[in-house]
Coordinates of C-alpha atoms and ligand atoms in Angstrom, one line a residue:
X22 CA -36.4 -111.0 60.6
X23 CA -34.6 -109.1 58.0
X24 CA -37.2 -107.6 55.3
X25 CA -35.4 -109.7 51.7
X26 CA -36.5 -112.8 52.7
X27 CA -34.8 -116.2 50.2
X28 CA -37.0 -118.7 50.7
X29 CA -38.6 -120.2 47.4
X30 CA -42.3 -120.3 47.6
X31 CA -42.1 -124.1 47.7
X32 CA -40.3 -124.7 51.1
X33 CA -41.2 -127.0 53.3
X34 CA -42.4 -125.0 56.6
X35 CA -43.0 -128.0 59.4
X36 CA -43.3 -129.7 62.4
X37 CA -42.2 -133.1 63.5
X38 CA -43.6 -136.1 65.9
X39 CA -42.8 -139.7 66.2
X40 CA -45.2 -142.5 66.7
X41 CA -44.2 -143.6 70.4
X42 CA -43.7 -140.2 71.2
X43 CA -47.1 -138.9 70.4
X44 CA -50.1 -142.1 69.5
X45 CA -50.7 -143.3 72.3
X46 CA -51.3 -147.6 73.3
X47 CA -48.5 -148.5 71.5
X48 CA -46.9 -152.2 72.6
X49 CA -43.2 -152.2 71.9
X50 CA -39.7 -153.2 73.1
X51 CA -39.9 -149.2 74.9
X52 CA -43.4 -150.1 76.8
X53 CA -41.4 -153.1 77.4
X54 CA -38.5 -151.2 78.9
X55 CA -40.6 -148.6 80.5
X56 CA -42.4 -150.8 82.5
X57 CA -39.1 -152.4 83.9
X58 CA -38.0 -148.9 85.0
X59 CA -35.9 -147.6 82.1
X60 CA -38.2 -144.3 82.2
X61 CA -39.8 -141.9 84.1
X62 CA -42.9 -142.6 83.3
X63 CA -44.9 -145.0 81.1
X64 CA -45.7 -143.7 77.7
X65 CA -49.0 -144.8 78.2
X66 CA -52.0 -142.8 76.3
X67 CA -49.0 -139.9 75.0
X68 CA -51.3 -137.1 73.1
X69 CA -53.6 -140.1 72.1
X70 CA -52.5 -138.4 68.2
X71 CA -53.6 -141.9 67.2
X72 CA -57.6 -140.9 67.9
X73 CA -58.6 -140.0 64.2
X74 CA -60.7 -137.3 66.2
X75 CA -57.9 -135.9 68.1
X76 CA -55.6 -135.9 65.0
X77 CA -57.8 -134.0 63.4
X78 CA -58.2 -131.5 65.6
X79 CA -54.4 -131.4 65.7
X80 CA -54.1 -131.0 62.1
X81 CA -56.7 -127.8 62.6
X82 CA -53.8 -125.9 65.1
X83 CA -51.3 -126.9 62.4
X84 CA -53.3 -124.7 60.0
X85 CA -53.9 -121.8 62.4
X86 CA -50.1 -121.7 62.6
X87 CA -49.6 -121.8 58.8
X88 CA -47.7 -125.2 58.5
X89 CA -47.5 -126.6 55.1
X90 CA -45.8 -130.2 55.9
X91 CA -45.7 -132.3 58.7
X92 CA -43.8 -135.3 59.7
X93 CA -44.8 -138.2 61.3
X94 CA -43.8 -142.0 62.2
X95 CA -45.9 -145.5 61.3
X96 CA -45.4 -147.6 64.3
X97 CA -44.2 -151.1 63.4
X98 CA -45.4 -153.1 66.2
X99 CA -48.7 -151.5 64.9
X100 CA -48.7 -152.4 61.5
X101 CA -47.0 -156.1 62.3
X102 CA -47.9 -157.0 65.9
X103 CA -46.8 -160.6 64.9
X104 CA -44.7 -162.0 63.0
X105 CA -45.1 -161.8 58.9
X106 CA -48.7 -160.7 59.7
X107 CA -49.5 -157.3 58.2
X108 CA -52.6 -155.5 60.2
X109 CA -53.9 -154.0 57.2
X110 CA -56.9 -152.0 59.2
X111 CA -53.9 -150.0 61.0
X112 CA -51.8 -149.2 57.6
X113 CA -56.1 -148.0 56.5
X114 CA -55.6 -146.1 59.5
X115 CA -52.6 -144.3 58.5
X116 CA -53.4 -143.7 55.2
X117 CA -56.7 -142.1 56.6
X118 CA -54.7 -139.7 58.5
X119 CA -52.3 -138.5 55.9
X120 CA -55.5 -137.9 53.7
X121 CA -56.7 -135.1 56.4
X122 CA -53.3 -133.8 56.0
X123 CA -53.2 -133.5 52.3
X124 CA -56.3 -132.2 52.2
X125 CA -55.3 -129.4 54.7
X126 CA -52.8 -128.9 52.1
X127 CA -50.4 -130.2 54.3
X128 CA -47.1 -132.2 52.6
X129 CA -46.2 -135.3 54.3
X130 CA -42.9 -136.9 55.5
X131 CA -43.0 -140.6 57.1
X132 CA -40.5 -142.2 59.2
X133 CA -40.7 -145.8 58.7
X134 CA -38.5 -146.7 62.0
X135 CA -38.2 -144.1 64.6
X136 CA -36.3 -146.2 67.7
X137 CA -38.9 -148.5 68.3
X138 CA -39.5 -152.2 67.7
X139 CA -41.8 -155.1 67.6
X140 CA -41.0 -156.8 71.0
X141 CA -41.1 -160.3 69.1
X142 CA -38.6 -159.1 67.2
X143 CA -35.9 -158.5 70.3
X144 CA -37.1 -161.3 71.7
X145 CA -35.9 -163.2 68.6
X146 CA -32.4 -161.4 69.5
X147 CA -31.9 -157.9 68.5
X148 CA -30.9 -156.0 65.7
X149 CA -27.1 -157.3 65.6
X150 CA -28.4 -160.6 65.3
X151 CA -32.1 -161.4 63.8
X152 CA -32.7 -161.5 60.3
X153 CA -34.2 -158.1 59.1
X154 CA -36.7 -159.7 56.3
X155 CA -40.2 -158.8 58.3
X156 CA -38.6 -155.7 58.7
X157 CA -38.5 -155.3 55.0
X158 CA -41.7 -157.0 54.9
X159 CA -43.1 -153.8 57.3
X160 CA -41.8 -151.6 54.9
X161 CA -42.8 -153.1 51.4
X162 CA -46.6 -153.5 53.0
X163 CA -46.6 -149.7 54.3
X164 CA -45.0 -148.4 51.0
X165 CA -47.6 -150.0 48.8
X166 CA -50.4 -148.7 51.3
X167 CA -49.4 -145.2 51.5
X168 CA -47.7 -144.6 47.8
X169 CA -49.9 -141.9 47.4
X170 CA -50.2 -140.2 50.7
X171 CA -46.9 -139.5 51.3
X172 CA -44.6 -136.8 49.6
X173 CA -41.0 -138.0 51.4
X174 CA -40.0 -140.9 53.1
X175 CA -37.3 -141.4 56.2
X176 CA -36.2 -144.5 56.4
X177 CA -34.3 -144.6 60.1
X178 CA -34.5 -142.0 62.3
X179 CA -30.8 -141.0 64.1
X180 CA -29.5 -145.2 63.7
X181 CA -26.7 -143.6 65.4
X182 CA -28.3 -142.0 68.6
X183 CA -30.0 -146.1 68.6
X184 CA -26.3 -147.7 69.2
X185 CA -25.3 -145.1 71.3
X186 CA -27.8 -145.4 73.6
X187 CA -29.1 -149.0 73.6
X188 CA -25.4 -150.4 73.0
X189 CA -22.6 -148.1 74.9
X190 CA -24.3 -145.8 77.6
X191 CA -27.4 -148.7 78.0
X192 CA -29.7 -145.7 79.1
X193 CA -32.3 -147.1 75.9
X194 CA -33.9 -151.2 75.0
X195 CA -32.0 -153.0 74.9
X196 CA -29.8 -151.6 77.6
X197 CA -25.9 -153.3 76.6
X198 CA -23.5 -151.0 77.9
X199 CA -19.9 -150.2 76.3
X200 CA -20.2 -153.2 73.6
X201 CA -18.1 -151.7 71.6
X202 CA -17.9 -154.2 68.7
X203 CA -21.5 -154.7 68.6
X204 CA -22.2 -151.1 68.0
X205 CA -19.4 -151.0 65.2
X206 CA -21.1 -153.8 63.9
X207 CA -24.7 -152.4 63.8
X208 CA -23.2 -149.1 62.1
X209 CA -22.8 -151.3 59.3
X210 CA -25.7 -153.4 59.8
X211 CA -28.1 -150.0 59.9
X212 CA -26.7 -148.5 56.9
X213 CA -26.8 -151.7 54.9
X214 CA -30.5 -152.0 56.0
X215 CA -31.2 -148.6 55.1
X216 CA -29.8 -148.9 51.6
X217 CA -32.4 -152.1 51.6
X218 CA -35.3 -149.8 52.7
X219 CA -34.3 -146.9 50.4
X220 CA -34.5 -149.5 46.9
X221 CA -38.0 -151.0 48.4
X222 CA -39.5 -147.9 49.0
X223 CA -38.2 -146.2 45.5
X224 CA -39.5 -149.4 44.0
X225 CA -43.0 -149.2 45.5
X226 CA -43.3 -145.0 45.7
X227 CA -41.1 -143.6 43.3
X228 CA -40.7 -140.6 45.9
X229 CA -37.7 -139.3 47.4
X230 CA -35.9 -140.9 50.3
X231 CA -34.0 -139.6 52.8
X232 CA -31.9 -140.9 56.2
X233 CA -32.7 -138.8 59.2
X234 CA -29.4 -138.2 61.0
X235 CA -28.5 -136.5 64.4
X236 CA -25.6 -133.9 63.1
X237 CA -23.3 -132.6 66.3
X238 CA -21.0 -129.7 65.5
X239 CA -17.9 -130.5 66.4
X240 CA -15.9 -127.5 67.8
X241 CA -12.6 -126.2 68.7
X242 CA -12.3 -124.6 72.2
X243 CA -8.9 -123.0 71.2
X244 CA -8.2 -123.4 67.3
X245 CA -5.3 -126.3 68.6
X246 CA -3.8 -128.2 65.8
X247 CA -4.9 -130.9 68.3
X248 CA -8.2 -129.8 68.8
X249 CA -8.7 -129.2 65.2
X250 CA -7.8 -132.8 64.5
X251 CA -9.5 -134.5 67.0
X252 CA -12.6 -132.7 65.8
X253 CA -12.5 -133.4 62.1
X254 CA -11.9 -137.0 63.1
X255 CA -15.2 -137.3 65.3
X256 CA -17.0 -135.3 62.5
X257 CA -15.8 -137.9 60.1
X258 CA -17.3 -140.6 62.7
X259 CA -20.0 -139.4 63.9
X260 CA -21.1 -136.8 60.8
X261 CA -20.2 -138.2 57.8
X262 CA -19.0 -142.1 57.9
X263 CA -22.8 -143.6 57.9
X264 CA -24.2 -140.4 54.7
X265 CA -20.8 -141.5 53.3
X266 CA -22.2 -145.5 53.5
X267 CA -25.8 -144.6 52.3
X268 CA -27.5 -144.1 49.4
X269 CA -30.0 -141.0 49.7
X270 CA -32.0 -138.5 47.7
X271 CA -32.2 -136.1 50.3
X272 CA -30.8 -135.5 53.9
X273 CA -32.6 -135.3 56.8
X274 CA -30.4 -133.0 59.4
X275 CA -31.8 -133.3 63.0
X276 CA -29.7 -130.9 64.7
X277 CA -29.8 -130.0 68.5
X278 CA -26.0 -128.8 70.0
X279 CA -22.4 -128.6 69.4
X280 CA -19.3 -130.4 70.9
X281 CA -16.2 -128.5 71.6
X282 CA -13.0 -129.8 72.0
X283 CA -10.9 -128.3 75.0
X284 CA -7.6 -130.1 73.9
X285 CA -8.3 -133.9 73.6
X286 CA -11.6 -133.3 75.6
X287 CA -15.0 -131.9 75.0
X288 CA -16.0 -129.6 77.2
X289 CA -18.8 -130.6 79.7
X290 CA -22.2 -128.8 78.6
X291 CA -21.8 -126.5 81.9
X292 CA -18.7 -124.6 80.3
X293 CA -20.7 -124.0 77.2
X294 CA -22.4 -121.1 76.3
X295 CA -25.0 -119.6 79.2
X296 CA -28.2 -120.4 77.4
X297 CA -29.3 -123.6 78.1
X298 CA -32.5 -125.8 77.3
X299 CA -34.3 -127.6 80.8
X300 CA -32.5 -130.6 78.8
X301 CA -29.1 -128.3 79.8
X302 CA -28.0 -128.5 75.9
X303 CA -26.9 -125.3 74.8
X304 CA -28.4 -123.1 72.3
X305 CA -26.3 -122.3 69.4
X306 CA -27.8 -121.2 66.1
X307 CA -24.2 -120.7 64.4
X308 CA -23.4 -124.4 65.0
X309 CA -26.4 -125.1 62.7
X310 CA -24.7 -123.2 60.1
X311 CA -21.4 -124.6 60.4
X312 CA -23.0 -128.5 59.8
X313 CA -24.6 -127.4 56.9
X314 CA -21.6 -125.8 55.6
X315 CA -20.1 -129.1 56.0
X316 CA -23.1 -131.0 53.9
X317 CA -22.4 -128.7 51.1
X318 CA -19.9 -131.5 49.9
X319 CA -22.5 -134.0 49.6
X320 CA -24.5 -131.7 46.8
X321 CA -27.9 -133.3 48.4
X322 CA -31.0 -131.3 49.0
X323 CA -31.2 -131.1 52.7
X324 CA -34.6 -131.0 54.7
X325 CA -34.1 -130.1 58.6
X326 CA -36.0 -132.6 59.9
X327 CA -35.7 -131.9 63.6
X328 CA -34.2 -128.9 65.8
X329 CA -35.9 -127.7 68.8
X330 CA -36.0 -126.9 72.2
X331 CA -36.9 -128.4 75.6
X332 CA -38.5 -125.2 77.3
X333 CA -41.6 -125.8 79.7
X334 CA -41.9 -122.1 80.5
X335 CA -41.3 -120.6 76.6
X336 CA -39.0 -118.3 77.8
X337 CA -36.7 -119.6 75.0
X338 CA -38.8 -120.9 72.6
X339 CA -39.3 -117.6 70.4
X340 CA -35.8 -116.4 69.9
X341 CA -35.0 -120.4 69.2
X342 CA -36.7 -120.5 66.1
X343 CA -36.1 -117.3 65.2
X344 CA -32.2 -117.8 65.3
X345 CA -31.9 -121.2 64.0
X346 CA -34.2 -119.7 60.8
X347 CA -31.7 -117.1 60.6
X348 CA -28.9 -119.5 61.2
X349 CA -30.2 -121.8 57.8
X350 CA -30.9 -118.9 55.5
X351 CA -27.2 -118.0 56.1
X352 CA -26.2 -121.2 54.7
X353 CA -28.8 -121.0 51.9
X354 CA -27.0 -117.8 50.8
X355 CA -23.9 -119.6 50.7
X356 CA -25.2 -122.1 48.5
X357 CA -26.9 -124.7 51.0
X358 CA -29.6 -126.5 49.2
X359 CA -31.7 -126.3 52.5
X360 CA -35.5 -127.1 51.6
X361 CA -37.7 -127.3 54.5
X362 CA -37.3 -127.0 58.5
X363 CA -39.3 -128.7 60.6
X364 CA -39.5 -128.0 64.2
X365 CA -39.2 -130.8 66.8
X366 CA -42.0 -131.1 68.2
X367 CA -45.7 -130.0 67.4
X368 CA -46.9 -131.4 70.6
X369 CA -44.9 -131.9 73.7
X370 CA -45.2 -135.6 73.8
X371 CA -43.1 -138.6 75.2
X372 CA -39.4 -138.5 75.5
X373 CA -37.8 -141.5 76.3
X374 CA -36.0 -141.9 79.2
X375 CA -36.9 -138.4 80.7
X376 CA -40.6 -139.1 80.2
X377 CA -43.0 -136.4 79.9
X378 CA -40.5 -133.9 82.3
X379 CA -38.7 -132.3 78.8
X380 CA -41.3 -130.2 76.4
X381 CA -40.3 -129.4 73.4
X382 CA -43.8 -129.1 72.1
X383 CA -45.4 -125.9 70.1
X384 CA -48.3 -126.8 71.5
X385 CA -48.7 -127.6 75.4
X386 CA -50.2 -131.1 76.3
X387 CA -52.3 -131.5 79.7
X388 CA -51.4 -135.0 79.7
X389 CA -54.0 -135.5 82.3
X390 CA -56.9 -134.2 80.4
X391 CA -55.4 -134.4 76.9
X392 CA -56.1 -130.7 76.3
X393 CA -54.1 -128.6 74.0
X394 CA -52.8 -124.9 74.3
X395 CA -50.8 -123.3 71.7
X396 CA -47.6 -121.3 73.6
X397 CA -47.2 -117.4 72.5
X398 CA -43.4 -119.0 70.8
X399 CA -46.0 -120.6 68.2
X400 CA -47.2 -117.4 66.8
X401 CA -43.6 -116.3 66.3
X402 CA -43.1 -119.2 63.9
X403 CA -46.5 -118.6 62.3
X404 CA -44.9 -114.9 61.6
X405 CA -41.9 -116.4 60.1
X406 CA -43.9 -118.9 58.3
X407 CA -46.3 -115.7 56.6
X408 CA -42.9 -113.5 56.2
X409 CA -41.3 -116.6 54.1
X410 CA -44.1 -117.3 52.0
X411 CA -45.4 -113.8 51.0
X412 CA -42.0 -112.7 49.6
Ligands
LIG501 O1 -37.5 -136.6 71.1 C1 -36.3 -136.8 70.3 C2 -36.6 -137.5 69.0 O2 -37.3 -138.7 69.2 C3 -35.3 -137.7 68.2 N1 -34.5 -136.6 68.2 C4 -34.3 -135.8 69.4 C5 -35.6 -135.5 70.0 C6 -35.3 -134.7 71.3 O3 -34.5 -135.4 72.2

């Protein structure tokens, strides 16, 4: 770390779970599709973060390593196992939780939908088709609940990563492969039902509210004309079409890799740079700066909501964070309105189709015996975390 350091003494210094990733006995459309196969493993108690005990204990290492925000999911299927009907013991629940964080001095950001769903809902079709009111419903009744517990709200977490996966590679629920004019039309669909979300959740919170979007670079191999075109064209696609369609007070950049063009092709991740994650995605910090760069047009506060690393050994961990930090403070010197980074994950914890094989987790999870150790890499942020707020 260089010594001037620019961060104002109010940024957001975080961490960043997802319900089904991390509580534990959840019943969804994904224990649905893990059961029939569609992962390597069943999610089945995760880091059991939904025991108050266990959360609390959690929210202990979070001060030990200096955090000062934190950002979790509500589970729907939790908070509306049927139909219309709102449990209002689990949304208690919640609001207990996000009291131990405030009073650990610890701000709060909730996603309200973070890939998962009620399986009565996809049952009653999916989201191309059924009608979104108990969705809305979900949200009014967790919005009134937590008004007061929650500093930021997310409405979807990466709606785009949802299509891509569940609708054109079929590797997610509800596993449609390459239906190409159902994921156009669910673009639209998810940004309309964002902009729905965003006006209930101003109407009932009054706080600000953000879309959570998975930001690619998109690269030139050679500086082609044809290169260069092709990737200004997926950046307009992939990048900007759905913050172009959406109403938000704030951005939420999840950023994990870059994409670079090799004439009308991206190159395959194997001809990228040499330092990969156990995910094989390739570490590069400057590619963070160039997307925020590119935000600068939207003159929105941006929070980086997710960026981390899958690293079981933390052999990588350390430098990660240290050169994504770096990479953002660039871009704050250029005039990036970058106000919090929150590292993905706290916890190594569920993910998805890979299971429990990827951790991306600050803290190491015996998922046999539920105990925690916090990896050397931690510390490092902790150090950056003290450096930024004592300037
Ligand atoms: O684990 C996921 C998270 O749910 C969404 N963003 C990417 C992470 C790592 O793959």
């Amino acid at each position: 770390m260089e010594k001037r350091v620019v961060f104002p003494p109010n940024f957001l210094w975080g961490t960043a779970t997802s319900a089904h990733q991390v509580e534990g006995d959840t019943l969804n459309d994904w224990t649905e599709w893990e059961k029939n196969g569609g992962s390597k493993h069943l999610s089945g108690k995760a880091c059991n973060h939904w025991n108050l005990k266990r959360f609390q204990e959690d929210v202990e290492r979070m001060k030990v390593l200096g955090l000062n925000a934190y950002r979790m999911g509500v589970e729907w299927s939790r908070v509306m196992p049927k139909p219309g009907v709102i449990e209002q013991g689990v949304l208690n629940q919640y609001r207990q939780m996000l009291m131990i964080l405030q009073q650990a001095g610890i701000s709060t950001m909730v996603t309200l939908h973070h890939f998962t769903n009620p399986t009565w809902f996809v049952k009653s079709g999916d989201w191309t088709k059924t009608s979104l009111e108990p969705f809305y419903a979900y949200v009014d009744a967790t919005t009134k609940t937590l008004a007061d517990n929650v500093n930021y709200w997310n409405t979807f977490n990466e709606p785009l990563i949802m299509v891509r996966m569940g609708y054109r590679t079929g590797q997610w629920p509800p596993g449609k492969k390459a239906r190409i004019i159902s994921a156009f039309y669910l673009r639209k669909r998810l940004a309309e039902a964002h902009n729905e979300v965003y006006k209930i959740v101003k109407r009932n919170t009054g706080r600000p509210v953000g879309l959570v979007h998975n930001f690619t670079s998109y690269e030139t191999a050679h500086g082609w004309l044809i290169e260069r075109a092709i990737a200004g064209l997926q950046d307009r696609i992939a990048n900007r079409w759905i913050i172009e369609h959406t109403k938000n007070d704030f951005l939420g950049v999840n950023f994990y890799c870059r994409q670079v063009f090799n004439g009308f092709r991206p190159l395959p991740a194997s001809r990228l740079g040499k330092r990969v994650s156990d995910f094989g995605w390739e570490i590069s910090p400057q590619s963070l700066t160039m997307v925020l760069l590119g935000l600068r047009r939207y003159n929105l506060p941006i929070y980086i909501t997710e960026n981390g690393v899958a690293d079981a050994k933390d052999k990588l961990r350390a430098d990660f964070i240290r050169e994504h930090v770096q990479a953002f403070r660039l871009a704050m010197r250029a005039g990036v309105d970058v106000r919090g980074y929150f590292y993905w994950s706290l916890l190594d914890n569920f993910e998805w189709a890979e299971g429990y094989t990827k951790r991306f987790g600050l803290i190491e999870v015996n998922f046999e015996t539920q105990e925690r150790r916090i990896r050397p890499s931690a510390y490092v942020y902790r150090d950056i975390i003290e450096a930024g707020t004592n300037s």
